[in-house]
C-alpha positions as a Python dict, from the first residue, in 0.01 Angstrom:
ca = {
    (1, 'M'): (0, 0, 0),
    (2, 'K'): (-264, 270, 23),
    (3, 'H'): (-197, 537, 280),
    (4, 'T'): (-458, 745, 458),
    (5, 'F'): (-419, 1103, 570),
    (6, 'L'): (-496, 1016, 930),
    (7, 'A'): (-156, 1123, 1057),
    (8, 'V'): (-218, 1476, 928),
    (9, 'S'): (-581, 1505, 1031),
    (10, 'I'): (-559, 1376, 1387),
    (11, 'F'): (-299, 1635, 1482),
    (12, 'A'): (-479, 1926, 1317),
    (13, 'G'): (-603, 2059, 1648),
    (14, 'L'): (-272, 2042, 1832),
    (15, 'S'): (-34, 2329, 1897),
    (16, 'S'): (156, 2414, 1579),
    (17, 'Q'): (396, 2673, 1444),
    (18, 'A'): (332, 2734, 1073),
    (19, 'L'): (442, 3084, 973),
    (20, 'A'): (622, 3101, 636),
    (21, 'A'): (902, 2846, 663),
    (22, 'T'): (914, 2530, 454),
    (23, 'Y'): (798, 2306, 740),
    (24, 'Q'): (513, 2344, 987),
    (25, 'L'): (595, 2203, 1331),
    (26, 'T'): (329, 2035, 1544),
    (27, 'E'): (415, 1946, 1901),
    (28, 'L'): (290, 1597, 1982),
    (29, 'P'): (169, 1485, 2327),
    (30, 'R'): (430, 1434, 2596),
    (31, 'Y'): (418, 1183, 2877),
    (32, 'E'): (306, 1377, 3184),
    (33, 'G'): (480, 1144, 3429),
    (34, 'G'): (838, 1213, 3315),
    (35, 'K'): (1071, 1485, 3190),
    (36, 'Y'): (1172, 1350, 2851),
    (37, 'T'): (955, 1199, 2577),
    (38, 'F'): (1094, 1030, 2266),
    (39, 'I'): (965, 879, 1943),
    (40, 'S'): (1104, 545, 1826),
    (41, 'D'): (877, 470, 1528),
    (42, 'V'): (562, 572, 1342),
    (43, 'N'): (357, 379, 1087),
    (44, 'D'): (180, 509, 779),
    (45, 'N'): (-143, 559, 973),
    (46, 'G'): (25, 795, 1217),
    (47, 'Q'): (39, 547, 1507),
    (48, 'I'): (336, 641, 1722),
    (49, 'I'): (547, 446, 1970),
    (50, 'G'): (820, 584, 2189),
    (51, 'A'): (955, 614, 2541),
    (52, 'A'): (975, 841, 2844),
    (53, 'T'): (1267, 883, 3082),
    (54, 'S'): (1342, 1067, 3407),
    (55, 'L'): (1017, 941, 3551),
    (56, 'F'): (852, 1125, 3837),
    (57, 'G'): (796, 948, 4166),
    (58, 'L'): (984, 625, 4114),
    (59, 'P'): (888, 391, 4400),
    (60, 'I'): (1151, 337, 4668),
    (61, 'D'): (1139, 14, 4867),
    (62, 'V'): (1304, 58, 5208),
    (63, 'S'): (1163, -251, 5375),
    (64, 'Y'): (1486, -451, 5340),
    (65, 'I'): (1739, -177, 5423),
    (66, 'D'): (1936, -182, 5747),
    (67, 'F'): (1947, 189, 5835),
    (68, 'D'): (2211, 122, 6100),
    (69, 'D'): (2450, -3, 5834),
    (70, 'A'): (2752, 217, 5766),
    (71, 'T'): (2692, 208, 5389),
    (72, 'I'): (2376, 417, 5394),
    (73, 'K'): (2491, 628, 5690),
    (74, 'N'): (2807, 733, 5505),
    (75, 'A'): (2608, 812, 5191),
    (76, 'Y'): (2373, 1031, 5394),
    (77, 'D'): (2660, 1213, 5565),
    (78, 'Q'): (2814, 1291, 5225),
    (79, 'A'): (2482, 1420, 5097),
    (80, 'K'): (2435, 1634, 5406),
    (81, 'K'): (2780, 1785, 5362),
    (82, 'S'): (2708, 1869, 4997),
    (83, 'Y'): (2410, 2076, 5112),
    (84, 'E'): (2620, 2250, 5378),
    (85, 'D'): (2884, 2335, 5118),
    (86, 'I'): (2627, 2553, 4938),
    (87, 'D'): (2487, 2697, 5260),
    (88, 'E'): (2170, 2491, 5251),
    (89, 'E'): (2016, 2256, 5502),
    (90, 'I'): (1922, 1900, 5416),
    (91, 'S'): (1544, 1853, 5439),
    (92, 'F'): (1524, 1490, 5550),
    (93, 'T'): (1681, 1238, 5785),
    (94, 'L'): (1746, 868, 5744),
    (95, 'E'): (1462, 808, 5987),
    (96, 'D'): (1236, 1008, 5755),
    (97, 'I'): (1337, 786, 5465),
    (98, 'Q'): (1274, 475, 5673),
    (99, 'N'): (923, 612, 5734),
    (100, 'G'): (856, 658, 5361),
    (101, 'V'): (934, 1027, 5305),
    (102, 'A'): (1099, 951, 4967),
    (103, 'A'): (747, 935, 4824),
    (104, 'T'): (673, 1296, 4925),
    (105, 'N'): (1011, 1473, 4957),
    (106, 'A'): (1183, 1523, 4621),
    (107, 'D'): (1527, 1566, 4778),
    (108, 'A'): (1489, 1240, 4968),
    (109, 'N'): (1371, 1067, 4653),
    (110, 'R'): (1670, 1197, 4461),
    (111, 'F'): (1906, 1086, 4738),
    (112, 'M'): (1769, 732, 4733),
    (113, 'L'): (1784, 712, 4354),
    (114, 'S'): (2149, 818, 4371),
    (115, 'F'): (2218, 569, 4648),
    (116, 'L'): (2060, 282, 4456),
    (117, 'G'): (2218, 389, 4128),
    (118, 'A'): (2565, 371, 4280),
    (119, 'R'): (2485, 10, 4374),
    (120, 'A'): (2322, -93, 4047),
    (121, 'N'): (2565, -385, 4011),
    (122, 'S'): (2488, -525, 4355),
    (123, 'A'): (2205, -777, 4386),
    (124, 'E'): (2152, -672, 4748),
    (125, 'Y'): (1972, -350, 4652),
    (126, 'Q'): (1648, -263, 4477),
    (127, 'K'): (1668, -237, 4098),
    (128, 'L'): (1498, 54, 3919),
    (129, 'Q'): (1476, 144, 3550),
    (130, 'D'): (1410, 508, 3467),
    (131, 'R'): (1242, 441, 3130),
    (132, 'I'): (900, 324, 3014),
    (133, 'A'): (755, 243, 2672),
    (134, 'L'): (480, 462, 2524),
    (135, 'N'): (189, 460, 2282),
    (136, 'I'): (128, 816, 2161),
    (137, 'D'): (-197, 936, 2002),
    (138, 'A'): (-356, 1274, 1929),
    (139, 'V'): (-451, 1333, 2291),
    (140, 'S'): (-190, 1177, 2518),
    (141, 'A'): (114, 956, 2561),
    (142, 'Q'): (25, 642, 2754),
    (143, 'E'): (249, 378, 2908),
    (144, 'Q'): (273, 38, 2738),
    (145, 'V'): (370, -223, 2997),
    (146, 'L'): (584, -503, 2854),
    (147, 'F'): (696, -754, 3120),
    (148, 'D'): (669, -565, 3448),
    (149, 'S'): (448, -688, 3733),
    (150, 'T'): (295, -539, 4045),
    (151, 'D'): (459, -565, 4384),
    (152, 'A'): (326, -488, 4729),
    (153, 'D'): (649, -316, 4842),
    (154, 'T'): (629, -64, 4558),
    (155, 'N'): (249, -35, 4569),
    (156, 'G'): (232, -89, 4194),
    (157, 'L'): (469, -192, 3917),
    (158, 'T'): (821, -282, 4025),
    (159, 'R'): (973, -35, 3775),
    (160, 'S'): (1266, -277, 3750),
    (161, 'T'): (1230, -380, 3385),
    (162, 'S'): (1391, -260, 3063),
    (163, 'N'): (1126, -135, 2818),
    (164, 'Y'): (1193, -74, 2448),
    (165, 'L'): (943, -44, 2162),
    (166, 'T'): (1134, -34, 1834),
    (167, 'S'): (897, -81, 1540),
    (168, 'I'): (530, -61, 1442),
    (169, 'S'): (387, -219, 1127),
    (170, 'E'): (124, -74, 896),
    (171, 'D'): (-160, -246, 1085),
    (172, 'G'): (-40, -132, 1428),
    (173, 'T'): (147, -444, 1535),
    (174, 'I'): (438, -347, 1758),
    (175, 'A'): (777, -509, 1815),
    (176, 'G'): (1029, -444, 2090),
    (177, 'W'): (1198, -601, 2387),
    (178, 'G'): (1222, -589, 2762),
    (179, 'S'): (1349, -768, 3071),
    (180, 'A'): (1184, -974, 3342),
    (181, 'P'): (1102, -790, 3666),
    (182, 'F'): (1325, -824, 3970),
    (183, 'S'): (1178, -975, 4286),
    (184, 'K'): (1310, -1008, 4640),
    (185, 'T'): (1426, -1335, 4781),
    (186, 'T'): (1609, -1437, 5098),
    (187, 'F'): (1914, -1663, 5109),
    (188, 'T'): (2144, -1785, 5384),
    (189, 'P'): (2507, -1812, 5265),
    (190, 'E'): (2689, -2130, 5356),
    (191, 'G'): (2853, -2105, 5697),
    (192, 'Q'): (2634, -1815, 5811),
    (193, 'S'): (2326, -1810, 6030),
    (194, 'E'): (2158, -1489, 5913),
    (195, 'E'): (1968, -1478, 5585),
    (196, 'K'): (2026, -1197, 5339),
    (197, 'T'): (1795, -1027, 5091),
    (198, 'F'): (1874, -1044, 4721),
    (199, 'F'): (1698, -908, 4412),
    (200, 'V'): (1675, -1164, 4131),
    (201, 'R'): (1509, -1202, 3791),
    (202, 'D'): (1446, -1491, 3553),
    (203, 'W'): (1604, -1350, 3235),
    (204, 'S'): (1763, -1036, 3098),
    (205, 'S'): (1575, -984, 2772),
    (206, 'R'): (1295, -1119, 2552),
    (207, 'G'): (1159, -996, 2225),
    (208, 'I'): (792, -906, 2221),
    (209, 'V'): (519, -855, 1962),
    (210, 'I'): (204, -666, 2064),
    (211, 'T'): (-99, -718, 1841),
    (212, 'P'): (-335, -434, 1740),
    (213, 'Q'): (-574, -575, 2003),
    (214, 'G'): (-307, -544, 2273),
    (215, 'E'): (-223, -913, 2311),
    (216, 'K'): (142, -989, 2384),
    (217, 'V'): (350, -1256, 2213),
    (218, 'T'): (691, -1335, 2362),
    (219, 'L'): (972, -1408, 2117),
    (220, 'E'): (1191, -1669, 2280),
    (221, 'P'): (1567, -1695, 2218),
    (222, 'A'): (1715, -1998, 2045),
    (223, 'F'): (1924, -2072, 2357),
    (224, 'T'): (1762, -2025, 2697),
    (225, 'E'): (2011, -2170, 2946),
    (226, 'H'): (2069, -1929, 3237),
    (227, 'G'): (1783, -1719, 3102),
    (228, 'G'): (1890, -1655, 2744),
    (229, 'Y'): (1865, -1326, 2554),
    (230, 'A'): (1649, -1197, 2267),
    (231, 'I'): (1547, -859, 2128),
    (232, 'A'): (1318, -756, 1840),
    (233, 'T'): (1424, -451, 1643),
    (234, 'D'): (1194, -442, 1338),
    (235, 'I'): (866, -589, 1219),
    (236, 'R'): (714, -604, 873),
    (237, 'K'): (365, -710, 769),
    (238, 'L'): (395, -927, 460),
    (239, 'D'): (170, -893, 155),
    (240, 'E'): (109, -1269, 153),
    (241, 'G'): (1, -1261, 517),
    (242, 'G'): (182, -1289, 845),
    (243, 'Y'): (479, -1096, 976),
    (244, 'V'): (856, -1107, 976),
    (245, 'V'): (1046, -985, 1282),
    (246, 'V'): (1422, -941, 1307),
    (247, 'G'): (1654, -874, 1597),
    (248, 'Q'): (1902, -1076, 1797),
    (249, 'S'): (1909, -1400, 1996),
    (250, 'S'): (2145, -1596, 2216),
    (251, 'I'): (2261, -1920, 2049),
    (252, 'G'): (2505, -2047, 2313),
    (253, 'I'): (2768, -1961, 2572),
    (254, 'P'): (3133, -1923, 2465),
    (255, 'E'): (3380, -2155, 2630),
    (256, 'N'): (3555, -1888, 2839),
    (257, 'R'): (3231, -1758, 2987),
    (258, 'Q'): (3101, -2106, 3063),
    (259, 'T'): (3426, -2189, 3243),
    (260, 'N'): (3400, -1867, 3442),
    (261, 'Y'): (3043, -1953, 3541),
    (262, 'D'): (3130, -2308, 3641),
    (263, 'D'): (3425, -2189, 3852),
    (264, 'N'): (3228, -1922, 4041),
    (265, 'C'): (2862, -2016, 4057),
    (266, 'D'): (2807, -2297, 4307),
    (267, 'G'): (2507, -2161, 4498),
    (268, 'K'): (2692, -2144, 4828),
    (269, 'D'): (2750, -1772, 4883),
    (270, 'E'): (2456, -1637, 4685),
    (271, 'P'): (2163, -1767, 4480),
    (272, 'L'): (2257, -1903, 4136),
    (273, 'Q'): (2028, -1639, 3982),
    (274, 'V'): (2247, -1370, 4134),
    (275, 'C'): (2572, -1528, 4018),
    (276, 'R'): (2456, -1558, 3658),
    (277, 'W'): (2312, -1203, 3662),
    (278, 'V'): (2648, -1063, 3773),
    (279, 'R'): (2825, -1247, 3489),
    (280, 'Q'): (2574, -1122, 3236),
    (281, 'L'): (2641, -759, 3332),
    (282, 'S'): (2975, -747, 3152),
    (283, 'T'): (2979, -560, 2821),
    (284, 'S'): (3349, -616, 2755),
    (285, 'R'): (3315, -996, 2795),
    (286, 'P'): (2959, -1084, 2682),
    (287, 'F'): (2807, -1391, 2845),
    (288, 'Y'): (2625, -1517, 2535),
    (289, 'D'): (2708, -1575, 2173),
    (290, 'L'): (2449, -1353, 2003),
    (291, 'R'): (2335, -1371, 1641),
    (292, 'A'): (2119, -1170, 1410),
    (293, 'F'): (1787, -1349, 1421),
    (294, 'K'): (1454, -1373, 1239),
    (295, 'W'): (1112, -1488, 1361),
    (296, 'Q'): (824, -1562, 1123),
    (297, 'L'): (466, -1520, 1253),
    (298, 'D'): (143, -1619, 1081),
    (299, 'E'): (-163, -1395, 1054),
    (300, 'N'): (-278, -1519, 1397),
    (301, 'F'): (55, -1421, 1555),
    (302, 'N'): (177, -1774, 1607),
    (303, 'V'): (555, -1808, 1573),
    (304, 'V'): (587, -2057, 1285),
    (305, 'S'): (965, -2044, 1237),
    (306, 'S'): (1282, -1884, 1368),
    (307, 'E'): (1639, -1885, 1245),
    (308, 'S'): (1982, -1736, 1294),
    (309, 'L'): (2080, -1502, 1011),
    (310, 'G'): (2448, -1569, 1050),
    (311, 'L'): (2783, -1414, 1130),
    (312, 'G'): (3051, -1253, 917),
    (313, 'L'): (3312, -1514, 1012),
    (314, 'T'): (3364, -1868, 1131),
    (315, 'P'): (3514, -1866, 1483),
    (316, 'K'): (3849, -2044, 1505),
    (317, 'D'): (3919, -2319, 1757),
    (318, 'D'): (4122, -2088, 1980),
    (319, 'E'): (3864, -1804, 1973),
    (320, 'N'): (3671, -1880, 2290),
    (321, 'D'): (3499, -1548, 2359),
    (322, 'A'): (3159, -1437, 2231),
    (323, 'F'): (3087, -1318, 1877),
    (324, 'I'): (2791, -1089, 1820),
    (325, 'S'): (2582, -994, 1518),
    (326, 'A'): (2243, -823, 1503),
    (327, 'A'): (1974, -742, 1248),
    (328, 'L'): (1835, -391, 1295),
    (329, 'A'): (1596, -362, 1000),
    (330, 'V'): (1417, -567, 733),
    (331, 'N'): (1217, -474, 425),
    (332, 'K'): (917, -642, 265),
    (333, 'A'): (1142, -853, 47),
    (334, 'G'): (1290, -1000, 363),
    (335, 'V'): (1634, -838, 323),
    (336, 'A'): (1778, -785, 671),
    (337, 'V'): (2055, -538, 754),
    (338, 'G'): (2255, -473, 1068),
    (339, 'Y'): (2609, -541, 1182),
    (340, 'S'): (2856, -820, 1248),
    (341, 'P'): (3228, -880, 1301),
    (342, 'Y'): (3389, -987, 976),
    (343, 'R'): (3688, -1184, 859),
    (344, 'E'): (3840, -1172, 513),
    (345, 'G'): (4131, -1412, 480),
    (346, 'D'): (4350, -1348, 782),
    (347, 'D'): (4212, -997, 835),
    (348, 'L'): (3971, -975, 1128),
    (349, 'Y'): (3739, -679, 1179),
    (350, 'P'): (3626, -747, 1538),
    (351, 'Y'): (3410, -446, 1626),
    (352, 'G'): (3118, -516, 1395),
    (353, 'V'): (3063, -344, 1061),
    (354, 'A'): (2751, -250, 865),
    (355, 'G'): (2617, -497, 613),
    (356, 'Y'): (2335, -730, 510),
    (357, 'F'): (2239, -1090, 582),
    (358, 'K'): (2152, -1339, 310),
    (359, 'E'): (2123, -1719, 318),
    (360, 'G'): (2309, -1743, 648),
    (361, 'N'): (2594, -1517, 538),
    (362, 'F'): (2689, -1159, 620),
    (363, 'T'): (2830, -918, 361),
    (364, 'P'): (2979, -576, 453),
    (365, 'F'): (2860, -274, 260),
    (366, 'K'): (3207, -136, 193),
    (367, 'D'): (3558, -258, 123),
    (368, 'L'): (3725, -270, 465),
    (369, 'E'): (4078, -133, 494),
    (370, 'R'): (4153, -98, 866),
    (371, 'W'): (4089, -356, 1136),
    (372, 'Y'): (3944, -95, 1371),
    (373, 'E'): (3655, 3, 1142),
    (374, 'L'): (3304, -34, 1282),
    (375, 'G'): (2949, 55, 1191),
    (376, 'K'): (2581, -35, 1181),
    (377, 'A'): (2312, -45, 914),
    (378, 'T'): (2002, 116, 1064),
    (379, 'D'): (1734, 87, 794),
    (380, 'I'): (1652, -44, 446),
    (381, 'N'): (1371, 68, 217),
    (382, 'N'): (1162, -140, -20),
    (383, 'N'): (1392, -50, -310),
    (384, 'N'): (1681, -229, -136),
    (385, 'I'): (1866, 87, -41),
    (386, 'A'): (2016, 62, 307),
    (387, 'I'): (2151, 336, 534),
    (388, 'G'): (2359, 362, 850),
    (389, 'Y'): (2699, 480, 964),
    (390, 'M'): (3061, 372, 957),
    (391, 'A'): (3342, 489, 1186),
    (392, 'E'): (3682, 404, 1330),
    (393, 'N'): (3759, 293, 1686),
    (394, 'V'): (4104, 429, 1767),
    (395, 'R'): (4207, 343, 2123),
    (396, 'N'): (3839, 335, 2224),
    (397, 'V'): (3773, 677, 2072),
    (398, 'I'): (3517, 687, 1788),
    (399, 'R'): (3650, 889, 1495),
    (400, 'E'): (3558, 962, 1134),
    (401, 'Q'): (3193, 865, 1183),
    (402, 'V'): (3007, 915, 856),
    (403, 'A'): (2653, 842, 741),
    (404, 'F'): (2611, 635, 424),
    (405, 'Y'): (2366, 470, 192),
    (406, 'Y'): (2419, 145, 6),
    (407, 'D'): (2230, 38, -306),
    (408, 'L'): (2206, -342, -297),
    (409, 'N'): (2086, -348, -656),
    (410, 'E'): (2407, -189, -785),
    (411, 'G'): (2645, -280, -503),
    (412, 'K'): (2721, 92, -456),
    (413, 'Y'): (2839, 242, -125),
    (414, 'V'): (2811, 622, -93),
    (415, 'E'): (2907, 837, 205),
    (416, 'L'): (2674, 1129, 270),
    (417, 'P'): (2805, 1486, 268),
    (418, 'Y'): (2864, 1641, 609),
    (419, 'F'): (2800, 1968, 791),
    (420, 'F'): (3175, 2011, 834),
    (421, 'K'): (3481, 1786, 826),
    (422, 'G'): (3480, 1576, 1143),
    (423, 'S'): (3107, 1611, 1210),
    (424, 'K'): (2994, 1269, 1336),
    (425, 'A'): (2673, 1162, 1166),
    (426, 'V'): (2428, 873, 1160),
    (427, 'A'): (2147, 810, 910),
    (428, 'T'): (1833, 676, 1080),
    (429, 'D'): (1557, 646, 818),
    (430, 'I'): (1502, 636, 442),
    (431, 'N'): (1178, 643, 246),
    (432, 'D'): (1114, 478, -88),
    (433, 'A'): (1162, 809, -268),
    (434, 'G'): (1526, 817, -155),
    (435, 'F'): (1507, 1087, 112),
    (436, 'I'): (1730, 1015, 412),
    (437, 'I'): (1716, 1168, 757),
    (438, 'G'): (1943, 1145, 1060),
    (439, 'Q'): (2146, 1358, 1295),
    (440, 'A'): (2497, 1502, 1295),
    (441, 'E'): (2721, 1721, 1505),
    (442, 'V'): (2686, 2094, 1444),
    (443, 'E'): (2958, 2228, 1677),
    (444, 'K'): (3327, 2222, 1597),
    (445, 'N'): (3490, 2343, 1915),
    (446, 'S'): (3327, 2153, 2198),
    (447, 'S'): (3408, 1843, 2397),
    (448, 'N'): (3038, 1752, 2395),
    (449, 'R'): (2920, 1846, 2049),
    (450, 'R'): (2551, 1915, 2002),
    (451, 'R'): (2371, 1716, 1732),
    (452, 'E'): (2086, 1830, 1510),
    (453, 'G'): (1865, 1660, 1254),
    (454, 'F'): (1938, 1658, 882),
    (455, 'I'): (1767, 1562, 558),
    (456, 'Y'): (1934, 1448, 237),
    (457, 'Q'): (1813, 1338, -104),
    (458, 'I'): (2004, 1064, -285),
    (459, 'G'): (2197, 1217, -571),
    (460, 'D'): (2231, 1560, -411),
    (461, 'D'): (2571, 1695, -312),
    (462, 'K'): (2461, 1856, 14),
    (463, 'V'): (2276, 1778, 336),
    (464, 'T'): (2035, 2023, 497),
    (465, 'N'): (1998, 2099, 864),
    (466, 'I'): (1626, 2053, 928),
    (467, 'N'): (1631, 2351, 1164),
    (468, 'D'): (1713, 2570, 863),
    (469, 'L'): (1371, 2479, 724),
    (470, 'L'): (1187, 2604, 1034),
    (471, 'P'): (1090, 2964, 1119),
    (472, 'C'): (1331, 3202, 1288),
    (473, 'K'): (1059, 3342, 1518),
    (474, 'D'): (741, 3208, 1670),
    (475, 'S'): (399, 3368, 1622),
    (476, 'S'): (473, 3614, 1906),
    (477, 'G'): (798, 3733, 1752),
    (478, 'N'): (1019, 3550, 2000),
    (479, 'N'): (1304, 3320, 1903),
    (480, 'Y'): (1172, 2990, 1773),
    (481, 'P'): (1140, 2762, 2079),
    (482, 'Y'): (1219, 2428, 1913),
    (483, 'T'): (1545, 2272, 1795),
    (484, 'I'): (1531, 1944, 1603),
    (485, 'A'): (1787, 1722, 1774),
    (486, 'E'): (1706, 1386, 1611),
    (487, 'A'): (1512, 1306, 1294),
    (488, 'I'): (1344, 968, 1344),
    (489, 'K'): (1096, 890, 1064),
    (490, 'I'): (1029, 1028, 716),
    (491, 'T'): (713, 933, 527),
    (492, 'E'): (668, 906, 151),
    (493, 'S'): (531, 1261, 148),
    (494, 'N'): (835, 1378, 346),
    (495, 'H'): (650, 1439, 668),
    (496, 'I'): (916, 1408, 937),
    (497, 'Y'): (868, 1279, 1289),
    (498, 'A'): (1146, 1404, 1513),
    (499, 'I'): (1269, 1464, 1864),
    (500, 'A'): (1302, 1832, 1948),
    (501, 'T'): (1440, 2022, 2245),
    (502, 'K'): (1246, 2300, 2413),
    (503, 'T'): (1288, 2506, 2728),
    (504, 'V'): (1019, 2440, 2988),
    (505, 'E'): (968, 2480, 3362),
    (506, 'R'): (1213, 2268, 3560),
    (507, 'R'): (1060, 1982, 3758),
    (508, 'D'): (1203, 1779, 4044),
    (509, 'R'): (1200, 1399, 4083),
    (510, 'L'): (839, 1407, 4202),
    (511, 'G'): (721, 1629, 3917),
    (512, 'N'): (692, 1953, 4113),
    (513, 'I'): (793, 2283, 3952),
    (514, 'E'): (1123, 2403, 4098),
    (515, 'K'): (1196, 2758, 4210),
    (516, 'D'): (1519, 2930, 4304),
    (517, 'S'): (1597, 3094, 4641),
    (518, 'N'): (1413, 3409, 4529),
    (519, 'G'): (1097, 3219, 4445),
    (520, 'E'): (1148, 3249, 4071),
    (521, 'I'): (1059, 2952, 3851),
    (522, 'E'): (1360, 2774, 3707),
    (523, 'Y'): (1376, 2640, 3351),
    (524, 'E'): (1547, 2355, 3169),
    (525, 'S'): (1570, 2199, 2824),
    (526, 'V'): (1375, 1878, 2764),
    (527, 'T'): (1307, 1651, 2468),
    (528, 'L'): (964, 1611, 2315),
    (529, 'P'): (814, 1457, 1999),
    (530, 'V'): (715, 1672, 1701),
    (531, 'L'): (567, 1629, 1354),
    (532, 'L'): (705, 1839, 1067),
    (533, 'T'): (462, 1890, 778),
    (534, 'P'): (588, 2029, 443),
    (535, 'N'): (466, 2380, 366),
    (536, 'P'): (473, 2418, -16),
    (537, 'S'): (423, 2795, -2),
    (538, 'G'): (695, 2857, 256),
    (539, 'E'): (1041, 3000, 205),
    (540, 'V'): (1371, 2931, 378),
    (541, 'E'): (1450, 3205, 628),
    (542, 'D'): (1794, 3335, 722),
    (543, 'C'): (1800, 3324, 1101),
    (544, 'A'): (2168, 3390, 1171),
    (545, 'P'): (2249, 3734, 1312),
    (546, 'P'): (2518, 3924, 1116),
    (547, 'E'): (2769, 3897, 1400),
    (548, 'A'): (2722, 3522, 1444),
    (549, 'E'): (3015, 3302, 1361),
    (550, 'K'): (2911, 3060, 1087),
    (551, 'Y'): (3081, 2730, 1035),
    (552, 'E'): (3165, 2639, 681),
    (553, 'R'): (2952, 2334, 617),
    (554, 'Q'): (2856, 2123, 321),
    (555, 'S'): (2483, 2175, 357),
    (556, 'G'): (2208, 2348, 171),
    (557, 'S'): (1835, 2406, 154),
    (558, 'A'): (1779, 2464, -217),
    (559, 'F'): (1637, 2118, -270),
    (560, 'F'): (1347, 2189, -33),
    (561, 'L'): (1132, 2303, -326),
    (562, 'T'): (1151, 1952, -468),
    (563, 'L'): (1087, 1809, -124),
    (564, 'V'): (765, 1997, -49),
    (565, 'A'): (631, 1957, -403),
    (566, 'L'): (615, 1577, -381),
    (567, 'P'): (262, 1428, -384),
    (568, 'F'): (101, 1365, -47),
    (569, 'A'): (79, 989, -97),
    (570, 'W'): (230, 785, 181),
    (571, 'L'): (329, 450, 41),
    (572, 'R'): (517, 268, 305),
    (573, 'R'): (634, 155, 633),
    (574, 'K'): (834, 243, 937),
    (575, 'A'): (1176, 344, 1056),
    (576, 'L'): (1437, 384, 1327),
    (577, 'K'): (1628, 167, 1549),
    (578, 'L'): (1979, 188, 1683),
    (579, 'A'): (2036, -102, 1908),
    (580, 'E'): (2284, -2, 2181),
    (581, 'K'): (2482, -301, 2154),
}
């Protein structure tokens, strides 16, 4: 594949921080309608997909709410008291909300979002999703609508759908998944005279492919009863023409869940759509049997074939709950990697471990020793080297989480070095030159350890914190304003696309800048997308003050000279995806 230098050139005019470090950071466009902007993938032409969360001005539908009901009155009284406890006065009434003030009063908007969020599992209240999908170019980050639709009560999109873009191929074809929008319906329960309002949808998830021309192709699941379920996690354009997409699909309903549905869903007390939605909410008892799945598309984006990629065990007759596998990445050779439960003899590994799929079978990457091991393979390059993480689930606490790479050619499993013993890590992307990026914990003594991005070269004995390759100060002499929290994509020239944190002016739920009681602007840390470009003439700087306590970590930055000296020829593909499943 021939790569162009478009990704470098189109961002040349954007804000950047070069200085003398080994990487130059360029801040990429953020979505203006939300607090947080993320990258999920980038192709070799610099086309970026991502997401935005904490959206400003989410639409609140109050048309169905009974404001005389004790539920919302009690919630309002609690909110009012919380203001009084800090010697402040609440700025809205329930009557104000009934008259639409949530669209103009940020406190009222926040109250309603909290009220609805606490009732997310009830079909009697509006459903909102605080995340949209994005296309990001040199100028702006624009929303990519997947399955949402317009609604008169929200005066626009319903904002009730899940929206995930996961992968973009070399020609700009995008893969991802999303849910159907919720709509209002009325229903009169048996034995009652008054109808009730419910929010229902047709299905919980479908895979999607979006062509370079913007046309949408829905990837249907193999099993669609009660809606079905499908996601697309990776797409690859094939040299012989067409595309291969991998992900996950429902293939059936396990016996226990079908029995539960039959015993409870009779359409008497609530619509059948509501009953099935409630049963599909459970994460501990999944409604569907889900399998790693592959769709084949021709050059005109017609789905020409689809197939299950398999499972790491054969369910026994008395195992009546769901089993789940998923493919998270595929290379040009068609090798798919992901995770699956696994059985070897009488030893069952139920949580799902990292491995690869071949001819309907699943093979773990490592010899499994403890039944509570778990993990996921997150990417595979065109040299058949896969990456991911493995860990242990001890009484529902994740421990000993390590990043790894696995060479399918040699059958070799290698754990990556770590910042310090106990630092949880995950590898997210690998290029064909064998450079791996990811993120790992950098704090020892904290209940909520902060993570930062790392880079590692296969064969080295150390990992490097990417922040060590950035300047200590900005061009004005102030502390460098960016921290690389997640490394998402590394190109063949070792350009890195990442998610950074930066302190900016705090904004409320309507997007207004917030000020304290003295009229001073408040600030907060947000995430934003950045591009890191190798600087061959730069040097690693020592940013730590002498008095700072340094943790003893297995990391280093000596290999950066090799890294920045590589030729600027981008030879490949894409990266990232960690399905939260």
